[in-house]
Amino acid sequence: MTAPASGPVIVGVDGGTSSADALALGGWAATTLGVPLVVAAVHAAPSAIGSGRVDAEWISDRRVAAERALDEARAQHTAPAEYRVIASSSAAHGLHDLAEQLGAALIVVGSAATAANARTFAGSTAERLLAGSVCPVAVAPAGMPTPPGTLGRIGVAYVDTPDGRAALETAARLAIRTATPLRLVTVVARGDAARPFLLGTDAERAFLDTARESYEEALRRAAASVPDVTAEWEVRSGDVVESLAELDDVDVLFCGSRGYGPARRVLLGGVSARLLRRARRPVVVVPRAA
């Protein structure tokens, strides 16, 4: 198992309605992991090709807005935290650079303003962060109805790949800190999604039974690989994204990014990207291990 990160949890705020959700999730994560909390608001940096006075006035206005967002965050979150205003070409770029600089354990952002209540919906900042982040990235659902830490279970969307194992290792560290069980979930796609071309009904059933047995064995091995944690596991049938998105009895759901791309970088695949647009609980996307 990889060594736990000792850097801070970084929460990105913008003064929008989702900032409170991100603060709640980030504050819980920092307290649970025993690391500092850094709350950051990013404003536009001066453009190299900007037009002098207009550019300076606009930059000044954006900085004031960022400082206002931090003031609102201070009022919402009374626990100790460091607050930073950052100038960068984009919110995602600023948070990404700060995470690299501080060796962050986690970056947390809220859902887009268009998210349905109690659902995640990764906005443009989250999507850009997830395209190459060096640390896990968490997205809080809009209006998070159940505060993190109250359900007593850490979820893992598990597949037996480097991505899945990285997600499990990261989730296990949090489970140890919270003294709560892990819940590993693998979803076997519906027959019409999993059936090879021109395969008959009987052969399809045998194919799915074999797939289920393979997944069950992988889950047993995965559960046994985290001896300091109680690990439950379950194989579900149905649409992969929908089944995972409807999980509502876990404090947070960990998933991998995808099985290729640069090591130790988040790089979204099809399932993780779609899951971030509809999950009921906070989702943490973990970089693939080296």
One Martini backbone bead per residue (centre of mass of N, CA, C, O) as a GRO file, in nm:
protein
  290
    1MET     BB    1   0.098   0.035   0.021
    2THR     BB    2   0.080   0.348   0.004
    3ALA     BB    3   0.169   0.634   0.124
    4PRO     BB    4   0.049   0.879   0.295
    5ALA     BB    5  -0.057   1.182   0.271
    6SER     BB    6   0.058   1.511   0.420
    7GLY     BB    7  -0.092   1.702   0.285
    8PRO     BB    8  -0.335   1.900   0.202
    9VAL     BB    9  -0.655   2.018   0.182
   10ILE     BB   10  -0.817   2.145  -0.108
   11VAL     BB   11  -1.043   2.424  -0.146
   12GLY     BB   12  -1.261   2.537  -0.391
   13VAL     BB   13  -1.376   2.876  -0.430
   14ASP     BB   14  -1.651   3.123  -0.571
   15GLY     BB   15  -1.935   3.203  -0.413
   16GLY     BB   16  -2.113   2.983  -0.460
   17THR     BB   17  -2.335   2.733  -0.371
   18SER     BB   18  -2.099   2.501  -0.373
   19SER     BB   19  -1.897   2.588  -0.149
   20ALA     BB   20  -2.031   2.458   0.102
   21ASP     BB   21  -1.995   2.165   0.008
   22ALA     BB   22  -1.685   2.168  -0.018
   23LEU     BB   23  -1.628   2.248   0.277
   24ALA     BB   24  -1.759   2.007   0.416
   25LEU     BB   25  -1.585   1.791   0.278
   26GLY     BB   26  -1.298   1.909   0.330
   27GLY     BB   27  -1.313   1.931   0.638
   28TRP     BB   28  -1.357   1.631   0.691
   29ALA     BB   29  -1.102   1.524   0.548
   30ALA     BB   30  -0.890   1.679   0.714
   31THR     BB   31  -0.971   1.574   0.992
   32THR     BB   32  -0.947   1.270   0.929
   33LEU     BB   33  -0.640   1.287   0.813
   34GLY     BB   34  -0.470   1.511   0.970
   35VAL     BB   35  -0.480   1.779   0.792
   36PRO     BB   36  -0.467   2.053   0.637
   37LEU     BB   37  -0.655   2.347   0.543
   38VAL     BB   38  -0.715   2.484   0.210
   39VAL     BB   39  -0.851   2.790   0.095
   40ALA     BB   40  -0.937   2.870  -0.249
   41ALA     BB   41  -0.915   3.161  -0.466
   42VAL     BB   42  -0.950   3.233  -0.812
   43HIS     BB   43  -0.791   3.463  -1.030
   44ALA     BB   44  -0.709   3.654  -1.275
   45ALA     BB   45  -0.444   3.706  -1.466
   46PRO     BB   46  -0.246   3.883  -1.635
   47SER     BB   47  -0.222   3.963  -1.964
   48ALA     BB   48   0.016   3.967  -2.213
   49ILE     BB   49  -0.227   4.090  -2.427
   50GLY     BB   50  -0.340   4.306  -2.279
   51SER     BB   51  -0.521   4.614  -2.211
   52GLY     BB   52  -0.408   4.762  -1.964
   53ARG     BB   53  -0.651   4.917  -1.807
   54VAL     BB   54  -0.875   4.709  -1.854
   55ASP     BB   55  -0.721   4.473  -1.737
   56ALA     BB   56  -0.669   4.591  -1.450
   57GLU     BB   57  -0.967   4.633  -1.371
   58TRP     BB   58  -1.057   4.339  -1.404
   59ILE     BB   59  -0.855   4.210  -1.210
   60SER     BB   60  -0.944   4.366  -0.961
   61ASP     BB   61  -1.235   4.261  -0.960
   62ARG     BB   62  -1.158   3.955  -0.933
   63ARG     BB   63  -1.013   3.981  -0.663
   64VAL     BB   64  -1.248   4.083  -0.499
   65ALA     BB   65  -1.422   3.831  -0.548
   66ALA     BB   66  -1.225   3.631  -0.415
   67GLU     BB   67  -1.225   3.766  -0.134
   68ARG     BB   68  -1.527   3.728  -0.090
   69ALA     BB   69  -1.528   3.420  -0.099
   70LEU     BB   70  -1.347   3.391   0.154
   71ASP     BB   71  -1.529   3.536   0.353
   72GLU     BB   72  -1.760   3.332   0.325
   73ALA     BB   73  -1.594   3.086   0.415
   74ARG     BB   74  -1.528   3.184   0.701
   75ALA     BB   75  -1.830   3.194   0.790
   76GLN     BB   76  -1.885   2.878   0.732
   77HIS     BB   77  -1.579   2.812   0.846
   78THR     BB   78  -1.448   2.782   1.182
   79ALA     BB   79  -1.219   2.623   1.137
   80PRO     BB   80  -0.909   2.571   1.080
   81ALA     BB   81  -0.747   2.775   0.819
   82GLU     BB   82  -0.624   2.844   0.502
   83TYR     BB   83  -0.614   3.148   0.303
   84ARG     BB   84  -0.631   3.191  -0.063
   85VAL     BB   85  -0.513   3.399  -0.321
   86ILE     BB   86  -0.516   3.335  -0.679
   87ALA     BB   87  -0.323   3.375  -0.969
   88SER     BB   88  -0.461   3.276  -1.292
   89SER     BB   89  -0.575   3.145  -1.596
   90SER     BB   90  -0.731   2.939  -1.398
   91ALA     BB   91  -0.880   2.758  -1.163
   92ALA     BB   92  -0.750   2.486  -1.228
   93HIS     BB   93  -0.457   2.582  -1.251
   94GLY     BB   94  -0.430   2.701  -0.966
   95LEU     BB   95  -0.498   2.436  -0.807
   96HIS     BB   96  -0.285   2.259  -0.936
   97ASP     BB   97  -0.033   2.422  -0.851
   98LEU     BB   98  -0.091   2.410  -0.546
   99ALA     BB   99  -0.082   2.102  -0.519
  100GLU     BB  100   0.211   2.071  -0.608
  101GLN     BB  101   0.344   2.264  -0.401
  102LEU     BB  102   0.200   2.107  -0.134
  103GLY     BB  103   0.126   1.808  -0.163
  104ALA     BB  104  -0.158   1.714  -0.194
  105ALA     BB  105  -0.419   1.494  -0.091
  106LEU     BB  106  -0.663   1.697  -0.187
  107ILE     BB  107  -0.928   1.798  -0.405
  108VAL     BB  108  -1.208   2.030  -0.362
  109VAL     BB  109  -1.530   2.050  -0.520
  110GLY     BB  110  -1.806   2.158  -0.659
  111SER     BB  111  -2.080   2.183  -0.825
  112ALA     BB  112  -2.260   2.288  -1.056
  113ALA     BB  113  -2.524   2.510  -1.086
  114THR     BB  114  -2.689   2.279  -1.265
  115ALA     BB  115  -2.732   2.091  -1.046
  116ALA     BB  116  -2.893   1.866  -0.898
  117ASN     BB  117  -3.023   1.780  -0.623
  118ALA     BB  118  -2.811   1.551  -0.481
  119ARG     BB  119  -2.593   1.599  -0.720
  120THR     BB  120  -2.352   1.552  -0.930
  121PHE     BB  121  -2.164   1.817  -1.133
  122ALA     BB  122  -1.919   1.862  -1.328
  123GLY     BB  123  -1.749   2.122  -1.404
  124SER     BB  124  -1.502   2.285  -1.565
  125THR     BB  125  -1.301   2.277  -1.331
  126ALA     BB  126  -1.318   1.977  -1.265
  127GLU     BB  127  -1.247   1.867  -1.549
  128ARG     BB  128  -0.965   2.002  -1.560
  129LEU     BB  129  -0.849   1.875  -1.306
  130LEU     BB  130  -0.901   1.570  -1.415
  131ALA     BB  131  -0.673   1.652  -1.640
  132GLY     BB  132  -0.390   1.575  -1.444
  133SER     BB  133  -0.390   1.521  -1.158
  134VAL     BB  134  -0.174   1.443  -0.872
  135CYS     BB  135  -0.445   1.413  -0.715
  136PRO     BB  136  -0.715   1.371  -0.571
  137VAL     BB  137  -1.065   1.425  -0.671
  138ALA     BB  138  -1.344   1.605  -0.537
  139VAL     BB  139  -1.709   1.586  -0.562
  140ALA     BB  140  -1.979   1.764  -0.458
  141PRO     BB  141  -2.293   1.764  -0.400
  142ALA     BB  142  -2.575   1.926  -0.424
  143GLY     BB  143  -2.694   1.990  -0.124
  144MET     BB  144  -2.586   1.795   0.080
  145PRO     BB  145  -2.797   1.610   0.280
  146THR     BB  146  -2.550   1.429   0.388
  147PRO     BB  147  -2.309   1.437   0.583
  148PRO     BB  148  -2.004   1.360   0.618
  149GLY     BB  149  -1.970   1.080   0.849
  150THR     BB  150  -2.284   0.948   0.898
  151LEU     BB  151  -2.289   0.647   0.750
  152GLY     BB  152  -2.033   0.445   0.791
  153ARG     BB  153  -1.917   0.433   0.476
  154ILE     BB  154  -1.687   0.322   0.222
  155GLY     BB  155  -1.669   0.355  -0.120
  156VAL     BB  156  -1.598   0.121  -0.404
  157ALA     BB  157  -1.522   0.118  -0.739
  158TYR     BB  158  -1.450  -0.210  -0.849
  159VAL     BB  159  -1.154  -0.311  -1.028
  160ASP     BB  160  -0.899  -0.534  -1.157
  161THR     BB  161  -0.694  -0.270  -1.157
  162PRO     BB  162  -0.484  -0.018  -1.111
  163ASP     BB  163  -0.714   0.176  -1.052
  164GLY     BB  164  -0.873   0.007  -0.842
  165ARG     BB  165  -0.636  -0.026  -0.642
  166ALA     BB  166  -0.590   0.273  -0.588
  167ALA     BB  167  -0.871   0.330  -0.472
  168LEU     BB  168  -0.855   0.126  -0.239
  169GLU     BB  169  -0.607   0.238  -0.090
  170THR     BB  170  -0.726   0.519  -0.034
  171ALA     BB  171  -0.985   0.426   0.111
  172ALA     BB  172  -0.848   0.264   0.342
  173ARG     BB  173  -0.722   0.504   0.489
  174LEU     BB  174  -0.995   0.632   0.562
  175ALA     BB  175  -1.117   0.388   0.711
  176ILE     BB  176  -0.909   0.380   0.936
  177ARG     BB  177  -0.959   0.671   1.045
  178THR     BB  178  -1.288   0.606   1.085
  179ALA     BB  179  -1.367   0.311   1.159
  180THR     BB  180  -1.478   0.197   0.877
  181PRO     BB  181  -1.621   0.038   0.632
  182LEU     BB  182  -1.604  -0.122   0.336
  183ARG     BB  183  -1.752  -0.088  -0.005
  184LEU     BB  184  -1.753  -0.314  -0.264
  185VAL     BB  185  -1.825  -0.243  -0.618
  186THR     BB  186  -1.957  -0.443  -0.881
  187VAL     BB  187  -2.057  -0.419  -1.231
  188VAL     BB  188  -2.269  -0.598  -1.436
  189ALA     BB  189  -2.360  -0.579  -1.728
  190ARG     BB  190  -2.586  -0.598  -1.931
  191GLY     BB  191  -2.642  -0.814  -2.179
  192ASP     BB  192  -2.642  -0.598  -2.417
  193ALA     BB  193  -2.343  -0.501  -2.328
  194ALA     BB  194  -2.184  -0.795  -2.291
  195ARG     BB  195  -2.258  -0.922  -2.558
  196PRO     BB  196  -2.151  -1.084  -2.796
  197PHE     BB  197  -2.155  -1.128  -3.116
  198LEU     BB  198  -2.397  -1.363  -3.189
  199LEU     BB  199  -2.503  -1.442  -2.909
  200GLY     BB  200  -2.679  -1.644  -2.735
  201THR     BB  201  -2.867  -1.686  -2.458
  202ASP     BB  202  -2.710  -1.920  -2.325
  203ALA     BB  203  -2.427  -1.801  -2.373
  204GLU     BB  204  -2.481  -1.539  -2.225
  205ARG     BB  205  -2.533  -1.661  -1.947
  206ALA     BB  206  -2.254  -1.793  -1.922
  207PHE     BB  207  -2.091  -1.536  -1.953
  208LEU     BB  208  -2.210  -1.388  -1.700
  209ASP     BB  209  -2.138  -1.604  -1.490
  210THR     BB  210  -1.834  -1.588  -1.535
  211ALA     BB  211  -1.803  -1.290  -1.471
  212ARG     BB  212  -1.909  -1.303  -1.184
  213GLU     BB  213  -1.701  -1.501  -1.072
  214SER     BB  214  -1.458  -1.319  -1.131
  215TYR     BB  215  -1.550  -1.078  -0.959
  216GLU     BB  216  -1.577  -1.223  -0.688
  217GLU     BB  217  -1.280  -1.305  -0.665
  218ALA     BB  218  -1.164  -1.018  -0.679
  219LEU     BB  219  -1.313  -0.916  -0.423
  220ARG     BB  220  -1.193  -1.112  -0.221
  221ARG     BB  221  -0.901  -1.022  -0.262
  222ALA     BB  222  -0.942  -0.724  -0.198
  223ALA     BB  223  -1.049  -0.759   0.092
  224ALA     BB  224  -0.783  -0.916   0.189
  225SER     BB  225  -0.578  -0.660   0.125
  226VAL     BB  226  -0.735  -0.517   0.392
  227PRO     BB  227  -0.679  -0.610   0.715
  228ASP     BB  228  -0.760  -0.323   0.878
  229VAL     BB  229  -1.042  -0.379   0.728
  230THR     BB  230  -1.373  -0.379   0.679
  231ALA     BB  231  -1.492  -0.576   0.392
  232GLU     BB  232  -1.732  -0.535   0.170
  233TRP     BB  233  -1.926  -0.705  -0.097
  234GLU     BB  234  -2.054  -0.645  -0.445
  235VAL     BB  235  -2.265  -0.768  -0.708
  236ARG     BB  236  -2.398  -0.609  -0.985
  237SER     BB  237  -2.675  -0.545  -1.204
  238GLY     BB  238  -2.634  -0.334  -1.491
  239ASP     BB  239  -2.582  -0.020  -1.506
  240VAL     BB  240  -2.296   0.109  -1.412
  241VAL     BB  241  -2.350   0.411  -1.354
  242GLU     BB  242  -2.629   0.391  -1.222
  243SER     BB  243  -2.554   0.202  -0.987
  244LEU     BB  244  -2.338   0.395  -0.864
  245ALA     BB  245  -2.506   0.662  -0.845
  246GLU     BB  246  -2.731   0.528  -0.636
  247LEU     BB  247  -2.550   0.540  -0.413
  248ASP     BB  248  -2.659   0.631  -0.053
  249ASP     BB  249  -2.465   0.460   0.188
  250VAL     BB  250  -2.217   0.659   0.154
  251ASP     BB  251  -1.988   0.903   0.218
  252VAL     BB  252  -1.797   0.790  -0.016
  253LEU     BB  253  -1.677   0.755  -0.363
  254PHE     BB  254  -1.443   0.552  -0.508
  255CYS     BB  255  -1.236   0.598  -0.807
  256GLY     BB  256  -1.098   0.554  -1.092
  257SER     BB  257  -0.991   0.654  -1.386
  258ARG     BB  258  -0.771   0.487  -1.579
  259GLY     BB  259  -0.567   0.230  -1.748
  260TYR     BB  260  -0.440   0.493  -1.876
  261GLY     BB  261  -0.174   0.685  -1.882
  262PRO     BB  262  -0.032   0.871  -1.659
  263ALA     BB  263   0.119   0.830  -1.385
  264ARG     BB  264  -0.019   0.994  -1.121
  265ARG     BB  265  -0.283   1.065  -1.298
  266VAL     BB  266  -0.563   1.212  -1.381
  267LEU     BB  267  -0.780   1.031  -1.628
  268LEU     BB  268  -1.064   1.024  -1.774
  269GLY     BB  269  -1.317   0.808  -1.814
  270GLY     BB  270  -1.629   0.703  -1.886
  271VAL     BB  271  -1.733   0.633  -1.600
  272SER     BB  272  -1.620   0.867  -1.426
  273ALA     BB  273  -1.743   1.099  -1.590
  274ARG     BB  274  -2.046   1.011  -1.559
  275LEU     BB  275  -2.056   0.988  -1.248
  276LEU     BB  276  -1.996   1.307  -1.204
  277ARG     BB  277  -2.311   1.366  -1.328
  278ARG     BB  278  -2.499   1.166  -1.092
  279ALA     BB  279  -2.422   1.142  -0.806
  280ARG     BB  280  -2.525   1.124  -0.463
  281ARG     BB  281  -2.229   1.114  -0.379
  282PRO     BB  282  -1.927   1.164  -0.316
  283VAL     BB  283  -1.649   1.190  -0.544
  284VAL     BB  284  -1.336   1.005  -0.588
  285VAL     BB  285  -1.059   1.058  -0.794
  286VAL     BB  286  -0.790   0.841  -0.871
  287PRO     BB  287  -0.483   0.800  -0.938
  288ARG     BB  288  -0.266   0.622  -1.098
  289ALA     BB  289  -0.038   0.414  -1.034
  290ALA     BB  290   0.305   0.345  -1.095
   0.00000   0.00000   0.00000
